[in-house]
Short mmCIF file of C-alpha atoms and ligand atoms in Angstrom, two decimals:
data_model
loop_
_atom_site.label_atom_id
_atom_site.label_comp_id
_atom_site.label_asym_id
_atom_site.label_seq_id
_atom_site.Cartn_x
_atom_site.Cartn_y
_atom_site.Cartn_z
CA MET A 224 60.31 98.69 76.57
CA SER A 225 59.47 98.56 80.28
CA ASN A 226 62.33 98.39 82.72
CA PRO A 227 61.70 95.42 85.07
CA ALA A 228 63.54 97.20 87.93
CA HIS A 229 61.16 100.15 87.69
CA THR A 230 58.73 100.13 90.62
CA GLY A 231 56.86 103.32 89.79
CA PRO A 232 53.54 103.45 87.96
CA ARG A 233 53.64 102.63 84.27
CA HIS A 234 50.23 104.18 83.61
CA VAL A 235 49.00 107.24 85.53
CA ALA A 236 45.49 108.63 85.06
CA ILE A 237 44.63 112.13 86.26
CA ILE A 238 41.35 113.85 87.08
CA MET A 239 42.38 117.46 86.55
CA ASP A 240 40.06 119.24 88.96
CA GLY A 241 40.07 122.71 90.48
CA ASN A 242 40.45 125.04 87.50
CA GLY A 243 37.25 126.93 88.35
CA ARG A 244 38.21 127.48 91.99
CA TRP A 245 41.73 128.52 90.98
CA ALA A 246 40.26 131.23 88.75
CA THR A 247 37.65 132.32 91.31
CA GLN A 248 40.38 132.74 93.94
CA ARG A 249 41.96 135.24 91.56
CA GLY A 250 38.71 137.03 90.79
CA ARG A 251 38.77 135.78 87.20
CA PRO A 252 36.24 133.86 85.06
CA ARG A 253 36.31 130.08 85.16
CA LEU A 254 37.72 129.83 81.64
CA PHE A 255 40.84 131.64 82.82
CA GLY A 256 41.38 128.63 85.08
CA HIS A 257 40.85 126.16 82.25
CA HIS A 258 43.46 127.97 80.14
CA ALA A 259 45.92 127.83 83.04
CA GLY A 260 45.05 124.15 83.45
CA ALA A 261 45.74 123.41 79.80
CA ARG A 262 49.18 125.01 80.12
CA ARG A 263 49.99 122.61 82.97
CA VAL A 264 49.49 119.54 80.84
CA ARG A 265 52.77 119.91 78.92
CA GLU A 266 54.92 119.99 82.06
CA ILE A 267 53.31 116.83 83.40
CA VAL A 268 53.60 115.02 80.06
CA GLU A 269 57.25 116.00 79.73
CA THR A 270 58.00 114.70 83.23
CA CYS A 271 56.73 111.21 82.37
CA PRO A 272 59.80 109.77 80.59
CA ASP A 273 62.09 110.95 83.41
CA ILE A 274 60.16 108.96 86.02
CA GLY A 275 59.28 105.89 83.97
CA VAL A 276 55.64 106.73 83.27
CA GLU A 277 54.85 105.39 79.81
CA TYR A 278 51.10 106.10 79.71
CA LEU A 279 49.31 109.22 80.91
CA THR A 280 45.54 109.52 80.65
CA ILE A 281 43.85 112.82 81.48
CA PHE A 282 40.19 113.67 81.99
CA ALA A 283 39.51 116.80 79.92
CA PHE A 284 35.71 116.74 79.53
CA SER A 285 33.16 114.35 80.96
CA THR A 286 29.78 113.26 79.61
CA GLU A 287 28.35 115.24 82.57
CA ASN A 288 30.23 118.46 81.78
CA TRP A 289 27.61 119.42 79.14
CA LYS A 290 25.50 120.55 82.12
CA ARG A 291 27.79 123.55 82.65
CA THR A 292 26.79 126.96 81.27
CA GLN A 293 26.75 127.36 77.52
CA VAL A 294 29.56 129.93 77.85
CA GLU A 295 31.80 127.51 79.74
CA VAL A 296 31.09 124.55 77.43
CA ALA A 297 31.72 126.67 74.31
CA GLY A 298 34.89 128.07 75.88
CA LEU A 299 36.18 124.60 76.71
CA MET A 300 35.44 123.33 73.18
CA SER A 301 37.28 126.28 71.70
CA LEU A 302 40.18 125.63 74.11
CA PHE A 303 40.37 122.00 72.96
CA ARG A 304 40.46 123.08 69.29
CA ARG A 305 43.21 125.58 70.03
CA TYR A 306 45.11 123.10 72.16
CA ILE A 307 45.09 120.47 69.45
CA THR A 308 46.21 122.85 66.72
CA LYS A 309 48.99 124.54 68.70
CA GLU A 310 50.15 123.01 71.96
CA ALA A 311 49.67 119.39 71.04
CA ARG A 312 51.90 119.71 67.98
CA ALA A 313 54.73 120.67 70.33
CA LEU A 314 53.94 117.54 72.33
CA SER A 315 54.21 115.58 69.11
CA ALA A 316 57.69 116.96 68.48
CA PHE A 317 58.59 115.75 71.98
CA GLY A 318 57.64 112.20 70.95
CA VAL A 319 54.16 111.99 72.44
CA ARG A 320 51.59 109.67 70.92
CA VAL A 321 48.17 111.22 71.44
CA ARG A 322 44.94 109.25 71.59
CA PHE A 323 41.42 110.31 72.48
CA ILE A 324 38.81 108.30 74.34
CA GLY A 325 35.14 109.10 74.80
CA ASP A 326 32.09 109.36 72.57
CA ARG A 327 32.87 111.52 69.53
CA VAL A 328 29.28 111.52 68.25
CA ARG A 329 28.22 114.59 70.25
CA LEU A 330 31.38 116.56 69.47
CA ASP A 331 31.65 119.18 66.74
CA PRO A 332 32.83 117.49 63.51
CA LYS A 333 35.59 120.10 63.14
CA LEU A 334 36.95 119.17 66.55
CA VAL A 335 36.68 115.46 65.70
CA SER A 336 38.69 116.04 62.48
CA LEU A 337 41.43 117.75 64.49
CA MET A 338 41.45 114.84 66.94
CA ASP A 339 41.70 112.31 64.10
CA GLU A 340 44.52 114.29 62.47
CA LEU A 341 46.49 114.51 65.72
CA GLU A 342 46.10 110.78 66.36
CA LEU A 343 47.42 110.11 62.86
CA LEU A 344 50.23 112.67 63.12
CA THR A 345 51.54 111.14 66.34
CA SER A 346 50.82 107.50 65.57
CA GLU A 347 54.50 106.55 65.21
CA ASN A 348 55.59 108.20 68.49
CA THR A 349 56.47 106.05 71.48
CA LYS A 350 58.09 108.27 74.13
CA VAL A 351 54.86 108.93 76.08
CA HIS A 352 51.35 107.67 75.35
CA LEU A 353 49.02 110.55 76.17
CA THR A 354 45.32 109.73 76.16
CA ILE A 355 42.86 112.60 76.43
CA ALA A 356 39.38 111.71 77.66
CA LEU A 357 36.97 114.03 75.87
CA ASN A 358 33.23 113.59 76.23
CA TYR A 359 34.14 110.55 78.28
CA GLY A 360 32.14 108.76 80.97
CA GLY A 361 32.99 105.32 82.32
CA ARG A 362 29.39 104.11 82.34
CA ASP A 363 28.82 105.50 78.85
CA GLU A 364 31.95 103.69 77.66
CA VAL A 365 30.79 100.36 79.15
CA ALA A 366 27.31 100.86 77.62
CA ARG A 367 28.79 101.59 74.16
CA ALA A 368 31.12 98.59 74.49
CA THR A 369 28.24 96.34 75.49
CA LYS A 370 26.22 97.50 72.49
CA ARG A 371 29.04 96.61 70.09
CA LEU A 372 29.57 93.29 71.85
CA ALA A 373 25.85 92.51 71.54
CA GLU A 374 25.99 93.39 67.84
CA ASP A 375 28.84 90.91 67.38
CA VAL A 376 26.84 88.22 69.19
CA ALA A 377 23.74 88.99 67.08
CA ALA A 378 25.81 88.78 63.88
CA GLY A 379 27.30 85.44 64.93
CA ARG A 380 30.83 86.86 65.24
CA LEU A 381 31.00 86.21 68.98
CA ASP A 382 29.82 83.25 71.04
CA PRO A 383 28.18 84.36 74.36
CA ASP A 384 30.13 81.54 76.07
CA ASP A 385 33.35 83.37 75.12
CA VAL A 386 32.34 86.59 76.91
CA ASP A 387 34.50 87.03 79.99
CA GLU A 388 36.77 89.55 81.73
CA GLU A 389 39.24 89.31 78.86
CA THR A 390 36.65 89.88 76.14
CA LEU A 391 34.78 92.94 77.36
CA PRO A 392 37.82 95.26 77.65
CA LYS A 393 38.54 94.64 73.97
CA TYR A 394 35.39 96.67 73.26
CA LEU A 395 36.32 99.57 75.54
CA ASP A 396 37.80 102.81 74.17
CA THR A 397 41.01 101.96 76.04
CA TYR A 398 41.48 98.55 74.39
CA VAL A 399 45.11 99.27 73.44
CA LEU A 400 46.13 100.67 76.84
CA PRO A 401 47.27 98.85 79.98
CA ASP A 402 45.09 99.48 83.06
CA PRO A 403 46.09 102.52 85.13
CA ASP A 404 48.35 101.78 88.09
CA LEU A 405 47.79 105.13 89.78
CA VAL A 406 44.87 107.55 89.59
CA ILE A 407 45.45 111.09 90.86
CA ARG A 408 42.67 113.59 91.52
CA THR A 409 43.56 117.18 92.30
CA SER A 410 41.60 119.79 94.28
CA GLY A 411 40.57 117.87 97.39
CA GLU A 412 37.54 115.92 96.15
CA ALA A 413 37.71 112.19 96.96
CA ARG A 414 35.55 110.83 94.13
CA ILE A 415 36.26 109.13 90.83
CA SER A 416 33.44 110.83 88.92
CA ASN A 417 32.83 108.12 86.33
CA PHE A 418 36.50 107.99 85.19
CA LEU A 419 37.94 104.69 83.90
CA LEU A 420 35.56 102.62 86.03
CA TRP A 421 36.40 99.21 84.61
CA GLN A 422 40.09 99.92 84.07
CA SER A 423 40.84 101.23 87.58
CA ALA A 424 39.57 98.20 89.50
CA TYR A 425 43.03 97.61 91.03
CA ALA A 426 44.54 101.09 90.72
CA GLU A 427 45.98 103.00 93.66
CA TYR A 428 44.40 106.41 94.29
CA GLU A 429 45.88 109.72 95.37
CA PHE A 430 43.49 112.53 96.25
CA ILE A 431 45.47 115.73 96.76
CA ASP A 432 44.45 119.26 97.71
CA THR A 433 46.45 121.08 95.03
CA LEU A 434 44.29 122.75 92.39
CA TRP A 435 45.12 121.49 88.89
CA PRO A 436 46.70 124.74 87.57
CA ASP A 437 49.16 124.56 90.50
CA PHE A 438 50.04 120.88 90.01
CA ALA A 439 53.70 120.78 89.04
CA ARG A 440 56.53 118.43 88.23
CA ALA A 441 57.81 118.05 91.81
CA GLU A 442 54.46 116.94 93.22
CA PHE A 443 53.80 114.58 90.33
CA THR A 444 57.24 113.03 90.78
CA ALA A 445 56.70 112.64 94.55
CA LEU A 446 53.31 110.93 94.08
CA CYS A 447 54.81 108.49 91.59
CA ALA A 448 57.73 107.78 93.96
CA ASN A 449 55.24 107.17 96.77
CA TYR A 450 53.48 104.61 94.58
CA GLY A 451 56.76 102.73 94.17
CA GLY A 452 56.84 102.15 97.92
CA ARG A 453 53.42 100.50 98.08
CA GLU A 454 52.68 96.83 97.81
CA ARG A 455 49.87 95.82 95.43
CA ARG A 456 48.33 92.41 95.96
CA PHE A 457 45.45 92.43 93.42
CA GLY A 458 43.25 90.65 95.97
CA GLY A 459 45.85 88.03 96.78
CA VAL A 460 48.11 87.70 99.84
CA LYS A 461 51.65 88.86 100.46
CA ALA A 462 54.18 86.63 98.67
C1 FPP B 545 37.77 120.57 86.22
O1 FPP B 545 37.89 121.79 86.91
C2 FPP B 545 38.30 120.69 84.91
C3 FPP B 545 37.61 120.51 83.74
C4 FPP B 545 36.20 120.15 83.63
C5 FPP B 545 38.25 120.69 82.45
C6 FPP B 545 39.63 120.13 82.36
C7 FPP B 545 40.32 120.87 81.32
C8 FPP B 545 41.59 121.29 81.38
C9 FPP B 545 42.54 121.01 82.46
C10 FPP B 545 42.14 122.11 80.35
C11 FPP B 545 42.20 121.53 79.03
C12 FPP B 545 42.92 120.26 78.89
C13 FPP B 545 43.42 119.88 77.72
C14 FPP B 545 43.97 118.53 77.50
C15 FPP B 545 43.44 120.81 76.61
P1 FPP B 545 36.58 122.45 87.43
O2 FPP B 545 36.11 123.42 86.43
O3 FPP B 545 35.57 121.39 87.79
O4 FPP B 545 37.07 123.17 88.72
P2 FPP B 545 36.22 123.47 90.02
O5 FPP B 545 35.89 122.13 90.64
O6 FPP B 545 37.16 124.26 90.84
O7 FPP B 545 35.01 124.23 89.58
#
C-alpha cells in the first residue's frame, strides 16, 4: 500500500552506466566492471523499502548492446545466468518480486528458462518490485506492442476507435507497472539511450557523475529525497 504522505518517488528507473570505465581506471577488463556493477544492485534494491520506493527498474542489457565485442556480450550473458541462479535468489528471500522486460526471442533459451523460473519463484513477493530490462529497447518495445495491437485489430478483438493513450500501454512490456517517477543515469552521460521512452514522458531525470559500481545507498537516498522537494505539474499549472 502506498503511503499518501510519502513525497519521494514510488518508481525509480536506473540506467546503470560506467562499468567499463570503472574497470579501465583500475587496469582491468570491462567484465570486471560488470561484475562489480552486478554486486551493487543488491544494495540499491535493499534500500528501496527504507525510502518508500516500491518499484525499481534497471537497464541491464539494451537491444544495441549486441554490438559490443563477442567476448563482452558472452561475458554479460554468463553474468546474467549466474546472477539469476545465485544473487537473485537472495533478493527473493528479501521479498523482491522480479520481472523482466525486453524481447526474449534473441536470448539463449537456457537464460529465458531461468528468467521464467525466477519470475514464478518471486511472484508472490511484494516488498520491492524489481524489473530487469534485458535485451530491451524502448523503440523495439513500442514496435512489438504496435504489432500485437494491429493483430488484435485485424482479428476483430480491438476497434481502432478505441486506440488511445490508455490502450497502447496495455501492450507494452511494462503493462503492470506504474510509470517511473524518477530516472537516474550514472557516469556523466546525459542521454536516455532508448530506455522506457513511452513510460518516462513525465519522469524527473537525474544525471550523475558517479560510475555505477560506486553508486551506493547514501547517494541513492539523497537523489530520492531531492525528488521529494520538486514540484511536478504534468504540463499543468501550479495549484
Ligand atoms: C553500462 O556500462 C552497463 C551495461 C551495459 C551492463 C549493465 C550490467 C550490470 C550493471 C551488471 C549486471 C546487472 C544485473 C541485473 C545482473 P558500460 O559498459 O557502458 O560502461 P562504460 O560506459 O564505462 O563503457
